[in-house]
Coordinates of C-alpha atoms in Angstrom, one line a residue:
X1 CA 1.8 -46.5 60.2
X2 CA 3.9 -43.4 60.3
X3 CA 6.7 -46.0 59.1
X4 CA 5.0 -46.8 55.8
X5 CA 4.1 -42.9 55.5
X6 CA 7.7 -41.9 55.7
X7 CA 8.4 -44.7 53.5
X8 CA 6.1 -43.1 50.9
X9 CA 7.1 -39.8 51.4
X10 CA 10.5 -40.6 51.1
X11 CA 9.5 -42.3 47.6
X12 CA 7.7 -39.4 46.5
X13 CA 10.4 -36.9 46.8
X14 CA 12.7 -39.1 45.1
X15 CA 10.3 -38.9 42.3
X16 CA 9.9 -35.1 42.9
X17 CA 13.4 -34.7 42.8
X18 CA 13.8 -36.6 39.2
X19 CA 11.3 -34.3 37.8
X20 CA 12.7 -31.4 38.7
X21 CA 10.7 -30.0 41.4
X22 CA 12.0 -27.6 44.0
X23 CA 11.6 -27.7 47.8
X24 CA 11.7 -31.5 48.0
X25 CA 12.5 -31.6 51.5
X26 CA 11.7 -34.5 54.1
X27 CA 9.0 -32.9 56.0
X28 CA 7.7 -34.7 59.3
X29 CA 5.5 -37.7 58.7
X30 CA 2.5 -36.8 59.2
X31 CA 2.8 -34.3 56.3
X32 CA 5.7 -35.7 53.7
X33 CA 2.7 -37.2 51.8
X34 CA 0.4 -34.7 51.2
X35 CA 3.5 -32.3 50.7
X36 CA 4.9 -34.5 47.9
X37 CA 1.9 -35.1 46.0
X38 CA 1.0 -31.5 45.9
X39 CA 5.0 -31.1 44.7
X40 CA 5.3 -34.3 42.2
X41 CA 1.7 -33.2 40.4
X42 CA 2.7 -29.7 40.4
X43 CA 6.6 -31.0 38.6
X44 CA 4.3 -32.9 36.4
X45 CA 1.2 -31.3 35.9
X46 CA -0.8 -34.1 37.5
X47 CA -4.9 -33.2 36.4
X48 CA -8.0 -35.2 37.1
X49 CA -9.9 -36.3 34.1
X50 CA -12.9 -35.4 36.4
X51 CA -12.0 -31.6 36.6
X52 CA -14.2 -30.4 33.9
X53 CA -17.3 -32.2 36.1
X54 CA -16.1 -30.5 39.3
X55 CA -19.2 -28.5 40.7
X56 CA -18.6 -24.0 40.7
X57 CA -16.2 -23.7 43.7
X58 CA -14.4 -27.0 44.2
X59 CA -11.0 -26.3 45.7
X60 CA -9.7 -28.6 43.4
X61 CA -10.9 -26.6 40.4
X62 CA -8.8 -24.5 37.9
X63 CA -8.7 -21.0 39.1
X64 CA -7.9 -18.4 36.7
X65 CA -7.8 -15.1 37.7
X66 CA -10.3 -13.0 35.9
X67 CA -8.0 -9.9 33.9
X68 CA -8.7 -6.3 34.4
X69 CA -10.3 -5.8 30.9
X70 CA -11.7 -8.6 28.9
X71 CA -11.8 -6.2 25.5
X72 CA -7.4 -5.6 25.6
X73 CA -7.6 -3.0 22.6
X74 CA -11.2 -1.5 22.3
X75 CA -13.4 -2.1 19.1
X76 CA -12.9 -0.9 15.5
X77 CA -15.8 -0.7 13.0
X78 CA -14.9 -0.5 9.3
X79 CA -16.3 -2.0 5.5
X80 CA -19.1 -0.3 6.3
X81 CA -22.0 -0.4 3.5
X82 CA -25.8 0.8 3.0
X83 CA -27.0 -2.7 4.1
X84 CA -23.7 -3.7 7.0
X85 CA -20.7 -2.8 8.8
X86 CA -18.3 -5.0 10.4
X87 CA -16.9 -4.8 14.2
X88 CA -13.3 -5.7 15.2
X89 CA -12.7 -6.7 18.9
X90 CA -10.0 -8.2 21.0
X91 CA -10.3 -10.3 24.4
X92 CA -7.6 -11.4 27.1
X93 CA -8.8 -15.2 26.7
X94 CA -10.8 -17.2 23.8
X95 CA -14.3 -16.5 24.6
X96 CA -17.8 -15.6 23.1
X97 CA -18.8 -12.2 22.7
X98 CA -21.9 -11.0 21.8
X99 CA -22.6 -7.7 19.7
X100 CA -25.6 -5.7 19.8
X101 CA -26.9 -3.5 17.2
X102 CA -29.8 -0.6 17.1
X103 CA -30.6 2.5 15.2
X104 CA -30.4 5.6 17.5
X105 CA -33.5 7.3 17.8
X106 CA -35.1 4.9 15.8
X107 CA -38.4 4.0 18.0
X108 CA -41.7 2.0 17.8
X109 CA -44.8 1.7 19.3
X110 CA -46.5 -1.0 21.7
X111 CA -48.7 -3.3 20.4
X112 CA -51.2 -2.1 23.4
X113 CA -51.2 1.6 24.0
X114 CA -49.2 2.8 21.3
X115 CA -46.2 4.3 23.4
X116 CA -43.0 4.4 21.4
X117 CA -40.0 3.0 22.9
X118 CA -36.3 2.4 21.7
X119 CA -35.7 0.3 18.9
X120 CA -35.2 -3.6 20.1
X121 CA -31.2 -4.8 19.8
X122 CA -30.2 -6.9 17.7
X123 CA -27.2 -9.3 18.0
X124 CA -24.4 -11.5 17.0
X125 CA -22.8 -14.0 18.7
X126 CA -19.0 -14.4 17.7
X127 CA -15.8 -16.2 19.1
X128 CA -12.0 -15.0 19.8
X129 CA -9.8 -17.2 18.5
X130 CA -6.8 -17.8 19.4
X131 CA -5.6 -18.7 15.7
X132 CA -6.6 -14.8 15.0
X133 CA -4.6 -13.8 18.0
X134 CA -7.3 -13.6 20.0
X135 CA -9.3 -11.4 18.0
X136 CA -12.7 -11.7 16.1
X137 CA -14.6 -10.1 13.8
X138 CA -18.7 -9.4 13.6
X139 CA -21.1 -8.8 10.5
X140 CA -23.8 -6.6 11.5
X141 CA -26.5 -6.6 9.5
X142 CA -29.2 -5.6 8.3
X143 CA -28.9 -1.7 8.3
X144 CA -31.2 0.9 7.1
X145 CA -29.1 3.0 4.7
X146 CA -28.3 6.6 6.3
X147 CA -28.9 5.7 9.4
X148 CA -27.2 6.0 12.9
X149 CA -25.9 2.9 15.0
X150 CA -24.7 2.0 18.3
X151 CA -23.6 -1.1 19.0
X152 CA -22.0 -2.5 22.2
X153 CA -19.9 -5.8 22.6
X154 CA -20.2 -8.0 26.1
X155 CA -18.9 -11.5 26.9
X156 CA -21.7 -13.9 26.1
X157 CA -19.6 -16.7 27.9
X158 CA -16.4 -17.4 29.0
X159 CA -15.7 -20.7 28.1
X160 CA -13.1 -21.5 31.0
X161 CA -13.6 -23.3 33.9
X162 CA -13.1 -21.1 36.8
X163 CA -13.7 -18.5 35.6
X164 CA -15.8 -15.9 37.6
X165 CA -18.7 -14.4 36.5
X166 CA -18.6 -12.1 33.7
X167 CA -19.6 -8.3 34.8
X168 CA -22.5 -7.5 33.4
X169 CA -21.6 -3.7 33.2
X170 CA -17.7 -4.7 31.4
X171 CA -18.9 -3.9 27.7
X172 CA -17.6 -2.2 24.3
X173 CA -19.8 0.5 23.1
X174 CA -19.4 2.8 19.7
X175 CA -21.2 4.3 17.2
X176 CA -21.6 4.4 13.4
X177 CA -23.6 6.1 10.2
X178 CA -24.5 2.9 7.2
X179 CA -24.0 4.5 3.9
X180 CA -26.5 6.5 2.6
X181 CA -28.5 4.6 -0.6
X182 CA -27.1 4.8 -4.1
X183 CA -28.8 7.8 -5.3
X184 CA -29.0 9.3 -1.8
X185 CA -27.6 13.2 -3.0
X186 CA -26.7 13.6 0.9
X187 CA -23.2 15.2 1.2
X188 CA -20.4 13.2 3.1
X189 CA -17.1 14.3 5.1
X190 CA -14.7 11.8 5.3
X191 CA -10.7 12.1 6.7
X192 CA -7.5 10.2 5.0
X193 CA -4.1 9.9 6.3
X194 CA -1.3 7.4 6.6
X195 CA 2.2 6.8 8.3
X196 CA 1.9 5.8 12.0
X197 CA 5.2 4.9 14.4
X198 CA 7.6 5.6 11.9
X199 CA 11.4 6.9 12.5
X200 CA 11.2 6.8 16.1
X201 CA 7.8 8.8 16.5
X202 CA 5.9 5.6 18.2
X203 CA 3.7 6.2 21.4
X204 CA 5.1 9.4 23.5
X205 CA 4.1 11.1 26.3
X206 CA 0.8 10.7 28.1
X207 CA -1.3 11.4 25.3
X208 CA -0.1 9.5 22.3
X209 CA -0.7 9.8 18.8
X210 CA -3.8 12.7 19.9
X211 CA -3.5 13.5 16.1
X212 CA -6.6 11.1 16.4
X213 CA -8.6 13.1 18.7
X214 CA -8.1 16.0 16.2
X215 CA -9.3 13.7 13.5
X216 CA -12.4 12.5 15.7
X217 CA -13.5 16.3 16.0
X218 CA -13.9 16.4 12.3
X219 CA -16.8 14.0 12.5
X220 CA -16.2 12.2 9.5
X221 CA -18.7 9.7 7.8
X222 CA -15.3 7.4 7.6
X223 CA -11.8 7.5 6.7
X224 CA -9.1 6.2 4.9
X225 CA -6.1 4.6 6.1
X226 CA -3.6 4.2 3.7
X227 CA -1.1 2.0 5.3
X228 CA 2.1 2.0 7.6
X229 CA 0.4 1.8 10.1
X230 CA 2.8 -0.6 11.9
X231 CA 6.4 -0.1 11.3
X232 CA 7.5 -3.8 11.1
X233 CA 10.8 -3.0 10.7
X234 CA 11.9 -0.3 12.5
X235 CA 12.6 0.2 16.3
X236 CA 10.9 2.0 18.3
X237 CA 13.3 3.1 21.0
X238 CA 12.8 3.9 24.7
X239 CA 12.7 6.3 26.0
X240 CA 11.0 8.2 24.4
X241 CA 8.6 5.8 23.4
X242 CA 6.4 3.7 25.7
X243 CA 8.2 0.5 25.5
X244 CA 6.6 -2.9 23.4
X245 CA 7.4 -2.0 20.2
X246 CA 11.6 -1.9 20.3
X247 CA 12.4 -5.0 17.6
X248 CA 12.1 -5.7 14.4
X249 CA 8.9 -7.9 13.4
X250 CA 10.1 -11.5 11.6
X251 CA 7.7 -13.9 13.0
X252 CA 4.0 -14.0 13.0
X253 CA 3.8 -13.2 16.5
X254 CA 6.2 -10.2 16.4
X255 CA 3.8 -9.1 13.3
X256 CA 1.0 -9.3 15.5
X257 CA 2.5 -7.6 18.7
X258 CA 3.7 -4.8 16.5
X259 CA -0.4 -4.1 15.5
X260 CA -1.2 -4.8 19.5
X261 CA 1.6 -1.8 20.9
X262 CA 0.0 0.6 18.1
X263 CA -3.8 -0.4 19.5
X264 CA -2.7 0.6 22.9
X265 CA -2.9 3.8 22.2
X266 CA -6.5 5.2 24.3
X267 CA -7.2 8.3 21.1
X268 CA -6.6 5.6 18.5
X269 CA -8.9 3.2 20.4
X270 CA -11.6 6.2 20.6
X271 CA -11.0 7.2 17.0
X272 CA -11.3 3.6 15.4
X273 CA -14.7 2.8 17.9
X274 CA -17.0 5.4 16.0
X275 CA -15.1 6.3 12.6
X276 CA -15.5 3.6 10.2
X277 CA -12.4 3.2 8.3
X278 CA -11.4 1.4 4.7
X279 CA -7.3 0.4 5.7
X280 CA -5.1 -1.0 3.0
X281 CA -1.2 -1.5 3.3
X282 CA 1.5 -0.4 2.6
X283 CA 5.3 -1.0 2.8
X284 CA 6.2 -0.9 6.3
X285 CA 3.7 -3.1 7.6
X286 CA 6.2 -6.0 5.9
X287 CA 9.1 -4.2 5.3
X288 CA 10.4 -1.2 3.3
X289 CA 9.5 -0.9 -0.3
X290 CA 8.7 -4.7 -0.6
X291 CA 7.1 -6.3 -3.7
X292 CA 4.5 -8.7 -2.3
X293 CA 5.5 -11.8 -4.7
X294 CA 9.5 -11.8 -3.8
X295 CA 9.2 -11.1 -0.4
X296 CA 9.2 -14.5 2.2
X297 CA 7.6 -12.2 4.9
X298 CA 4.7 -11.1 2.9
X299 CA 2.3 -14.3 4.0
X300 CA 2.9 -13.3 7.9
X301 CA 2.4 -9.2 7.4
X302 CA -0.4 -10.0 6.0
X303 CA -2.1 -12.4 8.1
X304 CA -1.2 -10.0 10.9
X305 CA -3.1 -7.4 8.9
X306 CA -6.0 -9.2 8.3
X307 CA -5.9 -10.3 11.9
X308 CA -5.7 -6.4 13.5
X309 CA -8.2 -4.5 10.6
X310 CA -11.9 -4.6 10.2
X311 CA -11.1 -5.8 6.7
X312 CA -13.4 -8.3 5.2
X313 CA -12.4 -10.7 2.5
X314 CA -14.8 -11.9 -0.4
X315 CA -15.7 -15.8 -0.1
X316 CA -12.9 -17.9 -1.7
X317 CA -10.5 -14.9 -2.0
X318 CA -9.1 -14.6 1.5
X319 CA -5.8 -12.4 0.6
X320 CA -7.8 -9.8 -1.2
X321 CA -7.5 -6.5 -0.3
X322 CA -9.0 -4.9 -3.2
X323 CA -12.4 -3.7 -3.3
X324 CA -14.9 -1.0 -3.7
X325 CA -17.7 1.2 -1.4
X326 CA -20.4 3.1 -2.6
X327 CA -22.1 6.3 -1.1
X328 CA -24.7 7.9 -2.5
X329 CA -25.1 9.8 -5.6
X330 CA -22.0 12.0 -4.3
X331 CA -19.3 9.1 -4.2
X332 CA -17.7 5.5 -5.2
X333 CA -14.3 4.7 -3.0
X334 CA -11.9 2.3 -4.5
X335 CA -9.6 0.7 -2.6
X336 CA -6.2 -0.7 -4.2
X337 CA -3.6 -3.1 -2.8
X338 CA -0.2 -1.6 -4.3
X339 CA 2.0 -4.2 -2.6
X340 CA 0.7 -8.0 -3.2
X341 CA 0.8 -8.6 -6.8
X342 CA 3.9 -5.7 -7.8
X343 CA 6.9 -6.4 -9.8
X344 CA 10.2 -5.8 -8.3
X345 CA 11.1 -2.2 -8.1
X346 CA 14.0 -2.5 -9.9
X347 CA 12.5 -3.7 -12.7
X348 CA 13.0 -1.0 -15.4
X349 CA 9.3 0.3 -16.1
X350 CA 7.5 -1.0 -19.6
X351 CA 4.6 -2.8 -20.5
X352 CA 5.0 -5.8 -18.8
X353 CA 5.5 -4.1 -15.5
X354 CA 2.9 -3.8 -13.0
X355 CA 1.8 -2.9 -9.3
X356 CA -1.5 -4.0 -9.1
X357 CA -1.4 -7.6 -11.2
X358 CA -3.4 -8.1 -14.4
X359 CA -6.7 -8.9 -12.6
X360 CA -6.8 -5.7 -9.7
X361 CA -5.9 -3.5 -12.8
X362 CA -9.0 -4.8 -14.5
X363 CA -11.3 -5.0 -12.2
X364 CA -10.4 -1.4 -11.4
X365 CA -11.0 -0.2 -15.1
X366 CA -14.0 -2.0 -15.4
X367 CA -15.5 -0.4 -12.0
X368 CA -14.6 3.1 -12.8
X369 CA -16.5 2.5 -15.9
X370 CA -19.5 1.5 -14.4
X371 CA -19.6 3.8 -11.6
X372 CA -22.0 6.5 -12.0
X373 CA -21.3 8.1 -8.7
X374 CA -20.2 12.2 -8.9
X375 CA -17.0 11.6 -7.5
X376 CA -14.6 8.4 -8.6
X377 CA -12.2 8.0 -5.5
X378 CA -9.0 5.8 -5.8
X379 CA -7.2 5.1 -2.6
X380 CA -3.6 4.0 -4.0
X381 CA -0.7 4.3 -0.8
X382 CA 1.5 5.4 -2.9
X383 CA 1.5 8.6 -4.7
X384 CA 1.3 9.1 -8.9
X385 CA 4.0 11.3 -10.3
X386 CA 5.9 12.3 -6.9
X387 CA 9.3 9.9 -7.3
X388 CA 10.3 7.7 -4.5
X389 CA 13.9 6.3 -4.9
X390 CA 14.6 3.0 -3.3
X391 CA 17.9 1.9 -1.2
X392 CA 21.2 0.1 -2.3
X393 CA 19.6 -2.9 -0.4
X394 CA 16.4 -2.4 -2.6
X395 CA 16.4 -0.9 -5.2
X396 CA 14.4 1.6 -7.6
X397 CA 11.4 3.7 -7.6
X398 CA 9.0 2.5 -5.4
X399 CA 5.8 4.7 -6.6
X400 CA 3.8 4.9 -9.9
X401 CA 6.4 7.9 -10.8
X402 CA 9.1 7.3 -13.3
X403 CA 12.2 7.4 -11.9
X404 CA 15.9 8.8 -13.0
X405 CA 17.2 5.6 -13.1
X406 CA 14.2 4.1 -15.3
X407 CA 12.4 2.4 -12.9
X408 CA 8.8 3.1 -11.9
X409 CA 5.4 2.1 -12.8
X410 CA 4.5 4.9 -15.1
X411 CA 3.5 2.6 -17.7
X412 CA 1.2 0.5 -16.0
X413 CA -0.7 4.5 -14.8
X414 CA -0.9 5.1 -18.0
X415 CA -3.1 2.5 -19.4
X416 CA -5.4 3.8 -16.4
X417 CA -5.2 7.2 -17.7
X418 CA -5.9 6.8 -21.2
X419 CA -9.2 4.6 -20.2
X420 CA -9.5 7.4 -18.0
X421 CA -9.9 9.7 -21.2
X422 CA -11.5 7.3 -24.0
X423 CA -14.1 6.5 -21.4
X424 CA -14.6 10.2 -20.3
X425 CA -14.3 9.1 -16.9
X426 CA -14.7 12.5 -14.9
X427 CA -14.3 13.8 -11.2
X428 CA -11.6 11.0 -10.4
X429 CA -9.3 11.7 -7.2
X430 CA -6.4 9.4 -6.2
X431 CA -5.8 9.6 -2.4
X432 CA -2.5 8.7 -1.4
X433 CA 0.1 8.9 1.6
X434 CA 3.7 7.4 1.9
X435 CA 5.9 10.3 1.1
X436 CA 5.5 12.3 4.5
X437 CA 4.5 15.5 3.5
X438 CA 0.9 16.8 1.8
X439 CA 0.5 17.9 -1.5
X440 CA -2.5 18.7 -4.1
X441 CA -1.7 18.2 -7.7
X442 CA -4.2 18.6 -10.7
X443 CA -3.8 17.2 -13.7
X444 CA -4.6 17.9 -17.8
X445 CA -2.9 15.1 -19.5
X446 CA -5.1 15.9 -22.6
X447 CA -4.0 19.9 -22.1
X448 CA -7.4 21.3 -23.0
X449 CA -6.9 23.3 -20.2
X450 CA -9.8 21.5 -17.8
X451 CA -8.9 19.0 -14.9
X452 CA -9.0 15.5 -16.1
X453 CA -8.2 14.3 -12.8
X454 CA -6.9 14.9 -8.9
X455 CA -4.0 13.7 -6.6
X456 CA -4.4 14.4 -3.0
X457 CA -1.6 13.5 -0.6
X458 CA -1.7 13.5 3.2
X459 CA 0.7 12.3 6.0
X460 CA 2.2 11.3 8.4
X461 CA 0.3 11.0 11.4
X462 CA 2.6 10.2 13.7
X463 CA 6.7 9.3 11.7
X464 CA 9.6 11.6 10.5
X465 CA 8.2 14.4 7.9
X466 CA 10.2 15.2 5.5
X467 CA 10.5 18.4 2.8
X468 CA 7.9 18.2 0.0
X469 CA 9.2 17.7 -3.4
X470 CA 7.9 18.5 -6.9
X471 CA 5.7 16.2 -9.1
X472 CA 7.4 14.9 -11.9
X473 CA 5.3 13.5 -14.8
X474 CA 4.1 13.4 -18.6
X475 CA 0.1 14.0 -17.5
X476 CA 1.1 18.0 -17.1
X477 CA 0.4 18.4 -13.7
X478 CA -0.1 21.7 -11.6
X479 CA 0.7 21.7 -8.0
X480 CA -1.5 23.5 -6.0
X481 CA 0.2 23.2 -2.5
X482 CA 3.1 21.4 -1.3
X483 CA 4.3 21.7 2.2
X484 CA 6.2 19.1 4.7
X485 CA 7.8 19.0 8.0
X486 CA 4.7 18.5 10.5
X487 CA 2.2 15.3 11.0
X488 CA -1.3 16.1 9.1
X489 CA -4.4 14.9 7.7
X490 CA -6.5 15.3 4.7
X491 CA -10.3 16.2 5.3
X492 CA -12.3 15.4 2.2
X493 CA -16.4 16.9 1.8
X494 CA -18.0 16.6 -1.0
X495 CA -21.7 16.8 -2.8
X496 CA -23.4 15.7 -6.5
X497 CA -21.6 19.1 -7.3
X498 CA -18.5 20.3 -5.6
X499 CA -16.0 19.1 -3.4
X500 CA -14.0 20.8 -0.8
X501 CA -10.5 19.8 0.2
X502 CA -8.6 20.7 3.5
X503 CA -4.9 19.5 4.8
X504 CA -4.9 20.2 8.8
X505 CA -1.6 19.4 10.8
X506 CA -1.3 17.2 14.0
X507 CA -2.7 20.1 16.1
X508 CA -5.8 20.4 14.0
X509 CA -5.2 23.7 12.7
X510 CA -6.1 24.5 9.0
X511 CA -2.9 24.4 6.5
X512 CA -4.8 24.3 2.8
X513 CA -8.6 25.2 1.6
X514 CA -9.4 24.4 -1.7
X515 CA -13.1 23.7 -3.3
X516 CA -13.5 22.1 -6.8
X517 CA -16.5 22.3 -8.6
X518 CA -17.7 18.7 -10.2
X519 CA -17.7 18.6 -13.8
X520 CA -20.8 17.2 -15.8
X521 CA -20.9 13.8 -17.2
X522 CA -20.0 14.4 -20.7
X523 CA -21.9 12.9 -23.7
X524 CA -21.1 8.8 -23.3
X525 CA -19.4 9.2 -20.1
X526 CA -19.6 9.9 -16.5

């Protein structure tokens, strides 16, 4: 009997041996068999087609060790309406996760007694999927407009055999505000900002990117993110930088990491669990001063994107970024995509050149029109009349600014301004970010001595800053502050009749106060 074990054993490691196993060494009979079979099937990956029947703790069960932190890179809640909000999560493995929703504060009573008690949950059930990069996103709804949420995020299963049980007490939690109703005259602060990892400035030190702690303190309704906030393609070297983010993004996955070393961050992962945020992008997050339709990276930046943002796209339109918010009586947001449907830069500026495509330009014309909210907000990442010359590897100017060299997209701005005028479209502020330094600019294209229209610039958060530089354009602007070299933010309150402006650096101290009364809807316009 030992013999024929030797025999077999001898057999096995042969086979071992061909398939590349390790440690195939003639052990005494009376183990070479069960040595080699553990070795061949490991070489080979033997598996029983039984396995997934195996009862909870068979020791010939897949065992996979449960990770520290099922949710890798916190929550993010953004698109948030009157009526719904959406929640953005990551886990460690594909898995259901369910999210619960309920107002705070919000009780009712008993049906015996009458005793009020906390609002009931309600929930979701989603899946990470590993096609998203493990990340999924939730549609809660419905919300009562105005009203304060918390919502929480737990595993509802794992989905993996082996796995152990889930801890109840392992959740996401956060918190959020619905829009207030259409004609709601309730006042609303919201922060904007853009420019995040840039030049070298990626995670430092043992509180990185805190510029979103100072952000947080603001309590804003929401705020606006206005791109680069990856730096595909640029390094971020270490030290000083936490390392993960030192290469230059060219595949999917690289795409994708880049967004996962910037989530890292604990102050962005507070900021982005209870501030609900509108994102669009801009250059970087493909690379530098790209035009969406000539670039073969554009597909993969923006999946990554889509995959890393609490952006949600309409039915049928699953690349569109463009889209529009309303909040009560005080404001309509609109947000543009600059970068998918642009012309190249160097194409010299004229009619027939344009950064937002035929359809976004419309359907942007055709909103402000409609809107009769107080304050018309345009979220472009890119500045108006503040010129932004390209590189010898790309060239020409890569905002709506004429250039020297005549390049630009003046022309296309100022089909928007003169509908801007016919229309009597008033109280209309373009947010923007991109240039690395803040600046307020008002405008009287029509000189009749009255603002016709607002440019308000913020950034970086967290990238090299740079000297502010003077506005050139035809719309007569007047420059109201200009100042660079330091990371800040824009914070943005406004009512039915004023609206007060303030630019506060990285450390949250005040650099710019400004309040603008609201002018009245003139006779057949808003």
């Amino acid at each position: 009997m030992a013999e024929r074990q030797f025999e077999m054993g001898a057999l096995l490691v042969r086979g071992c041996r061909r398939a590349g196993a390790q440690g195939c060494e003639v052990a005494p009979a009376g183990r070479v068999l069960s040595l080699c079979l553990l070795i061949v099937c490991s070489a080979v990956q033997c598996t029983s087609a039984s396995r997934p029947e195996l009862p909870p703790g068979s020791p010939f069960a897949k065992r996979v060790a449960e990770p520290e932190s099922w949710f890798t890179h916190g929550a993010a809640v953004g698109e948030v309406t009157s009526t719904s909000a959406h929640v953005w999560i990551r886990t460690a493995s594909p898995v259901k996760v369910e999210l619960q929703w309920r107002a705070v504060g919000e009780a009712s009573a008993l049906p015996k007694g009458g005793q009020a008690v906390q609002s009931p949950w309600r929930s979701t059930v989603v899946e990470t999927d590993p096609g998203r990069d493990l990340t999924a996103l939730a549609t809660l709804e419905p919300l009562t407009p105005g009203t304060v949420y918390e919502y929480r995020a737990r595993l509802h299963e794992t989905g993996m055999a082996g796995v152990p049980a889930v801890k109840a007490q392992e959740m996401m939690v956060g918190q959020f505000t619905a829009a207030p109703a259409e004609q709601d005259p309730t006042g609303v602060t919201f922060v904007w900002s853009s420019d995040l990892g840039g030049q070298g400035h990626c995670r430092q030190g043992a509180a990185p990117y805190s510029i979103f702690d100072r952000m947080g303190e603001e309590r804003p309704a929401f705020a606006v993110l206005l791109g680069d906030l990856i730096y595909a393609d640029d390094l971020c070297p270490v030290p000083p930088n936490a390392p993960g983010g030192q290469f230059v993004a060219e595949r999917l996955d690289q795409f994708r990491a880049k967004h996962r070393y910037q989530r890292e961050a604990p102050a962005l992962q507070r900021f982005l669990s209870s501030v609900p945020v509108y994102v669009t992008w801009d250059d970087h997050e493909v690379r530098n001063n790209f035009s969406g339709p000539y670039e073969d990276l554009t597909a993969a930046g923006l999946r990554a994107f889509l995959d890393y943002w609490p952006v949600r796209t309409p039915l049928g339109e699953p690349r569109r970024l463009h889209r529009q918010v309303r909040y009560g009586k005080a404001l309509e947001l609109f947000m543009l995509d600059t970068r998918q449907y642009r012309s190249r830069n160097s194409d010299l500026d004229g009619m027939g050149k344009t950064m937002l495509g035929e359809e976004q330009r419309e359907w942007l014309l055709q909103a402000l029109n409609r809107s009769t909210a107080t304050w018309k907000v345009i979220a472009s990442s890119v500045p108006l009349s503040i010129p932004k010359g390209g590189t010898l590897l790309i060239p020409g100017n890569d905002s709506w600014a004429r250039g020297e060299d005549g390049t630009g997209f003046h022309q296309e701005l100022k089909l928007i301004v003169d509908v801007i005028l016919a229309r009597k479209i008033r109280n209309v502020v373009w947010l923007a970010g991109d240039v690395h330094f803040a600046q307020v600019n008002t405008y009287d294209p029509d000189k009749d001595g009255k603002n016709d229209f607002y440019e308000f610039v913020s950034g970086p958060l967290s990238a090299g800053t740079r000297e502010a530089v003077a506005p050139v354009s035809e719309f007569q602007p007047t420059t109201v502050f200009s100042q660079g070299g330091y990371a800040n933010y824009g914070v943005v309150s406004l009512t039915p009749t004023m609206l007060r402006l303030r630019i506060m650096d990285g450390n949250g101290r005040l650099r710019f106060e400004r309040t603008f009364e609201a002018r009245p809807p003139a006779e057949g316009g808003f």
